[in-house]
PDB file of N, CA and C in Angstrom:
ATOM      1  N   MET A 313     126.489 112.296 108.721  1.00  0.00           N
ATOM      2  CA  MET A 313     125.119 112.441 108.239  1.00  0.00           C
ATOM      3  C   MET A 313     124.248 112.916 109.390  1.00  0.00           C
ATOM      4  N   ASN A 314     123.538 113.974 109.144  1.00  0.00           N
ATOM      5  CA  ASN A 314     122.667 114.571 110.145  1.00  0.00           C
ATOM      6  C   ASN A 314     121.278 113.939 110.062  1.00  0.00           C
ATOM      7  N   ALA A 315     120.646 113.762 111.203  1.00  0.00           N
ATOM      8  CA  ALA A 315     119.308 113.155 111.232  1.00  0.00           C
ATOM      9  C   ALA A 315     118.278 114.045 110.543  1.00  0.00           C
ATOM     10  N   ASP A 316     118.518 115.355 110.490  1.00  0.00           N
ATOM     11  CA  ASP A 316     117.576 116.264 109.833  1.00  0.00           C
ATOM     12  C   ASP A 316     117.581 116.086 108.313  1.00  0.00           C
ATOM     13  N   ASN A 317     118.686 115.610 107.760  1.00  0.00           N
ATOM     14  CA  ASN A 317     118.791 115.423 106.316  1.00  0.00           C
ATOM     15  C   ASN A 317     118.229 114.087 105.856  1.00  0.00           C
ATOM     16  N   PHE A 318     117.927 113.206 106.778  1.00  0.00           N
ATOM     17  CA  PHE A 318     117.459 111.857 106.443  1.00  0.00           C
ATOM     18  C   PHE A 318     115.948 111.800 106.575  1.00  0.00           C
ATOM     19  N   LYS A 319     115.255 111.704 105.431  1.00  0.00           N
ATOM     20  CA  LYS A 319     113.796 111.630 105.429  1.00  0.00           C
ATOM     21  C   LYS A 319     113.367 110.432 104.603  1.00  0.00           C
ATOM     22  N   ILE A 320     112.399 109.693 105.118  1.00  0.00           N
ATOM     23  CA  ILE A 320     111.827 108.586 104.366  1.00  0.00           C
ATOM     24  C   ILE A 320     110.500 109.059 103.802  1.00  0.00           C
ATOM     25  N   ASN A 321     110.388 109.012 102.488  1.00  0.00           N
ATOM     26  CA  ASN A 321     109.182 109.490 101.822  1.00  0.00           C
ATOM     27  C   ASN A 321     108.519 108.313 101.105  1.00  0.00           C
ATOM     28  N   LEU A 322     107.537 107.699 101.760  1.00  0.00           N
ATOM     29  CA  LEU A 322     106.812 106.573 101.180  1.00  0.00           C
ATOM     30  C   LEU A 322     105.326 106.899 101.157  1.00  0.00           C
ATOM     31  N   ASN A 323     104.641 106.433 100.127  1.00  0.00           N
ATOM     32  CA  ASN A 323     103.200 106.654 100.097  1.00  0.00           C
ATOM     33  C   ASN A 323     102.488 105.605 100.950  1.00  0.00           C
ATOM     34  N   GLN A 324     101.186 105.749 101.077  1.00  0.00           N
ATOM     35  CA  GLN A 324     100.415 104.868 101.966  1.00  0.00           C
ATOM     36  C   GLN A 324     100.463 103.413 101.525  1.00  0.00           C
ATOM     37  N   ASN A 325     100.505 103.162 100.233  1.00  0.00           N
ATOM     38  CA  ASN A 325     100.557 101.780  99.757  1.00  0.00           C
ATOM     39  C   ASN A 325     101.850 101.094 100.177  1.00  0.00           C
ATOM     40  N   LEU A 326     102.950 101.814 100.120  1.00  0.00           N
ATOM     41  CA  LEU A 326     104.218 101.208 100.528  1.00  0.00           C
ATOM     42  C   LEU A 326     104.277 100.980 102.032  1.00  0.00           C
ATOM     43  N   TRP A 327     103.742 101.901 102.816  1.00  0.00           N
ATOM     44  CA  TRP A 327     103.692 101.694 104.268  1.00  0.00           C
ATOM     45  C   TRP A 327     102.828 100.480 104.597  1.00  0.00           C
ATOM     46  N   GLY A 328     101.697 100.341 103.907  1.00  0.00           N
ATOM     47  CA  GLY A 328     100.830  99.185 104.130  1.00  0.00           C
ATOM     48  C   GLY A 328     101.507  97.882 103.747  1.00  0.00           C
ATOM     49  N   LEU A 329     102.227  97.891 102.619  1.00  0.00           N
ATOM     50  CA  LEU A 329     102.943  96.694 102.187  1.00  0.00           C
ATOM     51  C   LEU A 329     104.055  96.346 103.165  1.00  0.00           C
ATOM     52  N   LEU A 330     104.762  97.342 103.647  1.00  0.00           N
ATOM     53  CA  LEU A 330     105.813  97.102 104.640  1.00  0.00           C
ATOM     54  C   LEU A 330     105.234  96.496 105.911  1.00  0.00           C
ATOM     55  N   LEU A 331     104.125  97.038 106.377  1.00  0.00           N
ATOM     56  CA  LEU A 331     103.471  96.504 107.571  1.00  0.00           C
ATOM     57  C   LEU A 331     102.979  95.073 107.342  1.00  0.00           C
ATOM     58  N   ALA A 332     102.430  94.802 106.162  1.00  0.00           N
ATOM     59  CA  ALA A 332     101.943  93.453 105.850  1.00  0.00           C
ATOM     60  C   ALA A 332     103.089  92.448 105.807  1.00  0.00           C
ATOM     61  N   LEU A 333     104.206  92.835 105.218  1.00  0.00           N
ATOM     62  CA  LEU A 333     105.350  91.923 105.155  1.00  0.00           C
ATOM     63  C   LEU A 333     105.984  91.715 106.526  1.00  0.00           C
ATOM     64  N   LEU A 334     105.989  92.756 107.351  1.00  0.00           N
ATOM     65  CA  LEU A 334     106.469  92.585 108.731  1.00  0.00           C
ATOM     66  C   LEU A 334     105.557  91.653 109.516  1.00  0.00           C
ATOM     67  N   THR A 335     104.256  91.768 109.291  1.00  0.00           N
ATOM     68  CA  THR A 335     103.298  90.857 109.927  1.00  0.00           C
ATOM     69  C   THR A 335     103.560  89.422 109.495  1.00  0.00           C
ATOM     70  N   LEU A 336     103.790  89.234 108.218  1.00  0.00           N
ATOM     71  CA  LEU A 336     104.064  87.902 107.692  1.00  0.00           C
ATOM     72  C   LEU A 336     105.370  87.338 108.255  1.00  0.00           C
ATOM     73  N   GLY A 337     106.388  88.161 108.318  1.00  0.00           N
ATOM     74  CA  GLY A 337     107.661  87.712 108.876  1.00  0.00           C
ATOM     75  C   GLY A 337     107.568  87.371 110.346  1.00  0.00           C
ATOM     76  N   THR A 338     106.835  88.176 111.103  1.00  0.00           N
ATOM     77  CA  THR A 338     106.641  87.903 112.527  1.00  0.00           C
ATOM     78  C   THR A 338     105.878  86.602 112.731  1.00  0.00           C
ATOM     79  N   ALA A 339     104.867  86.385 111.913  1.00  0.00           N
ATOM     80  CA  ALA A 339     104.077  85.155 112.020  1.00  0.00           C
ATOM     81  C   ALA A 339     104.926  83.924 111.717  1.00  0.00           C
ATOM     82  N   GLU A 340     105.801  84.025 110.729  1.00  0.00           N
ATOM     83  CA  GLU A 340     106.668  82.893 110.414  1.00  0.00           C
ATOM     84  C   GLU A 340     107.696  82.662 111.516  1.00  0.00           C
ATOM     85  N   TYR A 341     108.242  83.737 112.052  1.00  0.00           N
ATOM     86  CA  TYR A 341     109.276  83.608 113.080  1.00  0.00           C
ATOM     87  C   TYR A 341     108.729  82.953 114.349  1.00  0.00           C
ATOM     88  N   PHE A 342     107.547  83.375 114.772  1.00  0.00           N
ATOM     89  CA  PHE A 342     106.953  82.851 116.002  1.00  0.00           C
ATOM     90  C   PHE A 342     105.985  81.686 115.758  1.00  0.00           C
ATOM     91  N   ARG A 343     105.852  81.256 114.503  1.00  0.00           N
ATOM     92  CA  ARG A 343     104.979  80.137 114.118  1.00  0.00           C
ATOM     93  C   ARG A 343     103.527  80.353 114.571  1.00  0.00           C
ATOM     94  N   LEU A 344     102.975  81.513 114.181  1.00  0.00           N
ATOM     95  CA  LEU A 344     101.598  81.866 114.521  1.00  0.00           C
ATOM     96  C   LEU A 344     100.733  81.677 113.277  1.00  0.00           C
ATOM     97  N   CYS A 345      99.939  80.631 113.268  1.00  0.00           N
ATOM     98  CA  CYS A 345      99.185  80.229 112.071  1.00  0.00           C
ATOM     99  C   CYS A 345      98.153  81.280 111.657  1.00  0.00           C
ATOM    100  N   THR A 346      97.381  81.779 112.605  1.00  0.00           N
ATOM    101  CA  THR A 346      96.333  82.754 112.276  1.00  0.00           C
ATOM    102  C   THR A 346      96.938  84.055 111.761  1.00  0.00           C
ATOM    103  N   LEU A 347      97.986  84.523 112.412  1.00  0.00           N
ATOM    104  CA  LEU A 347      98.651  85.745 111.969  1.00  0.00           C
ATOM    105  C   LEU A 347      99.307  85.540 110.607  1.00  0.00           C
ATOM    106  N   TYR A 348      99.785  84.337 110.355  1.00  0.00           N
ATOM    107  CA  TYR A 348     100.392  84.018 109.062  1.00  0.00           C
ATOM    108  C   TYR A 348      99.376  84.193 107.932  1.00  0.00           C
ATOM    109  N   TRP A 349      98.182  83.626 108.097  1.00  0.00           N
ATOM    110  CA  TRP A 349      97.170  83.742 107.043  1.00  0.00           C
ATOM    111  C   TRP A 349      96.659  85.169 106.919  1.00  0.00           C
ATOM    112  N   PHE A 350      96.568  85.872 108.036  1.00  0.00           N
ATOM    113  CA  PHE A 350      96.205  87.286 107.980  1.00  0.00           C
ATOM    114  C   PHE A 350      97.268  88.068 107.210  1.00  0.00           C
ATOM    115  N   GLY A 351      98.535  87.763 107.452  1.00  0.00           N
ATOM    116  CA  GLY A 351      99.628  88.420 106.738  1.00  0.00           C
ATOM    117  C   GLY A 351      99.629  88.102 105.256  1.00  0.00           C
ATOM    118  N   ILE A 352      99.318  86.850 104.908  1.00  0.00           N
ATOM    119  CA  ILE A 352      99.236  86.460 103.489  1.00  0.00           C
ATOM    120  C   ILE A 352      98.148  87.262 102.781  1.00  0.00           C
ATOM    121  N   ILE A 353      96.979  87.326 103.393  1.00  0.00           N
ATOM    122  CA  ILE A 353      95.859  88.063 102.790  1.00  0.00           C
ATOM    123  C   ILE A 353      96.173  89.552 102.711  1.00  0.00           C
ATOM    124  N   LEU A 354      96.694  90.106 103.795  1.00  0.00           N
ATOM    125  CA  LEU A 354      97.007  91.534 103.830  1.00  0.00           C
ATOM    126  C   LEU A 354      98.103  91.893 102.831  1.00  0.00           C
ATOM    127  N   SER A 355      99.138  91.084 102.743  1.00  0.00           N
ATOM    128  CA  SER A 355     100.214  91.383 101.796  1.00  0.00           C
ATOM    129  C   SER A 355      99.749  91.207 100.349  1.00  0.00           C
ATOM    130  N   SER A 356      98.855  90.274 100.101  1.00  0.00           N
ATOM    131  CA  SER A 356      98.308  90.114  98.749  1.00  0.00           C
ATOM    132  C   SER A 356      97.491  91.335  98.344  1.00  0.00           C
ATOM    133  N   LEU A 357      96.633  91.789  99.236  1.00  0.00           N
ATOM    134  CA  LEU A 357      95.805  92.963  98.932  1.00  0.00           C
ATOM    135  C   LEU A 357      96.646  94.222  98.750  1.00  0.00           C
ATOM    136  N   THR A 358      97.613  94.425  99.621  1.00  0.00           N
ATOM    137  CA  THR A 358      98.438  95.628  99.498  1.00  0.00           C
ATOM    138  C   THR A 358      99.361  95.545  98.291  1.00  0.00           C
ATOM    139  N   SER A 359      99.789  94.345  97.904  1.00  0.00           N
ATOM    140  CA  SER A 359     100.599  94.199  96.686  1.00  0.00           C
ATOM    141  C   SER A 359      99.787  94.563  95.452  1.00  0.00           C
ATOM    142  N   ILE A 360      98.548  94.103  95.397  1.00  0.00           N
ATOM    143  CA  ILE A 360      97.668  94.453  94.276  1.00  0.00           C
ATOM    144  C   ILE A 360      97.435  95.961  94.244  1.00  0.00           C
ATOM    145  N   SER A 361      97.184  96.547  95.396  1.00  0.00           N
ATOM    146  CA  SER A 361      96.974  97.990  95.481  1.00  0.00           C
ATOM    147  C   SER A 361      98.219  98.753  95.031  1.00  0.00           C
ATOM    148  N   PHE A 362      99.386  98.266  95.425  1.00  0.00           N
ATOM    149  CA  PHE A 362     100.636  98.912  95.035  1.00  0.00           C
ATOM    150  C   PHE A 362     100.844  98.852  93.521  1.00  0.00           C
ATOM    151  N   VAL A 363     100.587  97.709  92.918  1.00  0.00           N
ATOM    152  CA  VAL A 363     100.773  97.553  91.473  1.00  0.00           C
ATOM    153  C   VAL A 363      99.797  98.442  90.703  1.00  0.00           C
ATOM    154  N   VAL A 364      98.549  98.494  91.129  1.00  0.00           N
ATOM    155  CA  VAL A 364      97.559  99.338  90.458  1.00  0.00           C
ATOM    156  C   VAL A 364      97.955 100.812  90.561  1.00  0.00           C
ATOM    157  N   THR A 365      98.379 101.234  91.736  1.00  0.00           N
ATOM    158  CA  THR A 365      98.799 102.622  91.928  1.00  0.00           C
ATOM    159  C   THR A 365     100.043 102.940  91.113  1.00  0.00           C
ATOM    160  N   LEU A 366     100.987 102.018  91.074  1.00  0.00           N
ATOM    161  CA  LEU A 366     102.203 102.221  90.291  1.00  0.00           C
ATOM    162  C   LEU A 366     101.886 102.365  88.807  1.00  0.00           C
ATOM    163  N   LEU A 367     100.982 101.543  88.303  1.00  0.00           N
ATOM    164  CA  LEU A 367     100.581 101.655  86.898  1.00  0.00           C
ATOM    165  C   LEU A 367      99.885 102.984  86.621  1.00  0.00           C
ATOM    166  N   ALA A 368      99.020 103.410  87.532  1.00  0.00           N
ATOM    167  CA  ALA A 368      98.315 104.685  87.341  1.00  0.00           C
ATOM    168  C   ALA A 368      99.292 105.856  87.344  1.00  0.00           C
ATOM    169  N   TYR A 369     100.237 105.865  88.272  1.00  0.00           N
ATOM    170  CA  TYR A 369     101.237 106.933  88.316  1.00  0.00           C
ATOM    171  C   TYR A 369     102.112 106.924  87.067  1.00  0.00           C
ATOM    172  N   THR A 370     102.484 105.734  86.604  1.00  0.00           N
ATOM    173  CA  THR A 370     103.332 105.631  85.418  1.00  0.00           C
ATOM    174  C   THR A 370     102.599 106.123  84.176  1.00  0.00           C
ATOM    175  N   LEU A 371     101.352 105.720  84.013  1.00  0.00           N
ATOM    176  CA  LEU A 371     100.573 106.184  82.860  1.00  0.00           C
ATOM    177  C   LEU A 371     100.374 107.693  82.897  1.00  0.00           C
ATOM    178  N   ASN A 372     100.101 108.236  84.072  1.00  0.00           N
ATOM    179  CA  ASN A 372      99.935 109.678  84.216  1.00  0.00           C
ATOM    180  C   ASN A 372     101.239 110.410  83.888  1.00  0.00           C
ATOM    181  N   TYR A 373     102.350 109.862  84.311  1.00  0.00           N
ATOM    182  CA  TYR A 373     103.652 110.465  84.025  1.00  0.00           C
ATOM    183  C   TYR A 373     103.921 110.489  82.525  1.00  0.00           C
ATOM    184  N   TRP A 374     103.674 109.364  81.862  1.00  0.00           N
ATOM    185  CA  TRP A 374     103.946 109.300  80.433  1.00  0.00           C
ATOM    186  C   TRP A 374     102.983 110.153  79.621  1.00  0.00           C
ATOM    187  N   LYS A 375     101.742 110.290  80.064  1.00  0.00           N
ATOM    188  CA  LYS A 375     100.802 111.183  79.374  1.00  0.00           C
ATOM    189  C   LYS A 375     101.293 112.620  79.447  1.00  0.00           C
ATOM    190  N   GLY A 376     101.771 113.028  80.613  1.00  0.00           N
ATOM    191  CA  GLY A 376     102.322 114.369  80.765  1.00  0.00           C
ATOM    192  C   GLY A 376     103.599 114.562  79.973  1.00  0.00           C
ATOM    193  N   LYS A 377     104.401 113.519  79.881  1.00  0.00           N
ATOM    194  CA  LYS A 377     105.663 113.585  79.148  1.00  0.00           C
ATOM    195  C   LYS A 377     105.421 113.698  77.645  1.00  0.00           C
ATOM    196  N   MET A 378     104.393 113.023  77.148  1.00  0.00           N
ATOM    197  CA  MET A 378     104.105 113.042  75.715  1.00  0.00           C
ATOM    198  C   MET A 378     103.472 114.362  75.273  1.00  0.00           C
ATOM    199  N   LYS A 379     102.838 115.084  76.189  1.00  0.00           N
ATOM    200  CA  LYS A 379     102.209 116.363  75.842  1.00  0.00           C
ATOM    201  C   LYS A 379     103.244 117.455  75.616  1.00  0.00           C
ATOM    202  N   LYS A 380     104.420 117.305  76.202  1.00  0.00           N
ATOM    203  CA  LYS A 380     105.458 118.350  76.084  1.00  0.00           C
ATOM    204  C   LYS A 380     106.126 118.351  74.757  1.00  0.00           C
TER     205      LYS A 380
END
């Protein structure tokens, strides 16, 4: 497998969710209380954003599919 053929294609919501979950995991691993609560809040907000975006993309896809 060549490195040129390997591409990660994620939208901003998924990158934010990944960063929030990494923050949460780091906080749990090192037992950092403030970072833990920041990670909880950040992951909650990015999860909500991800779900809303996923629903919007899905509805848009099905609207286009039904027009054909």
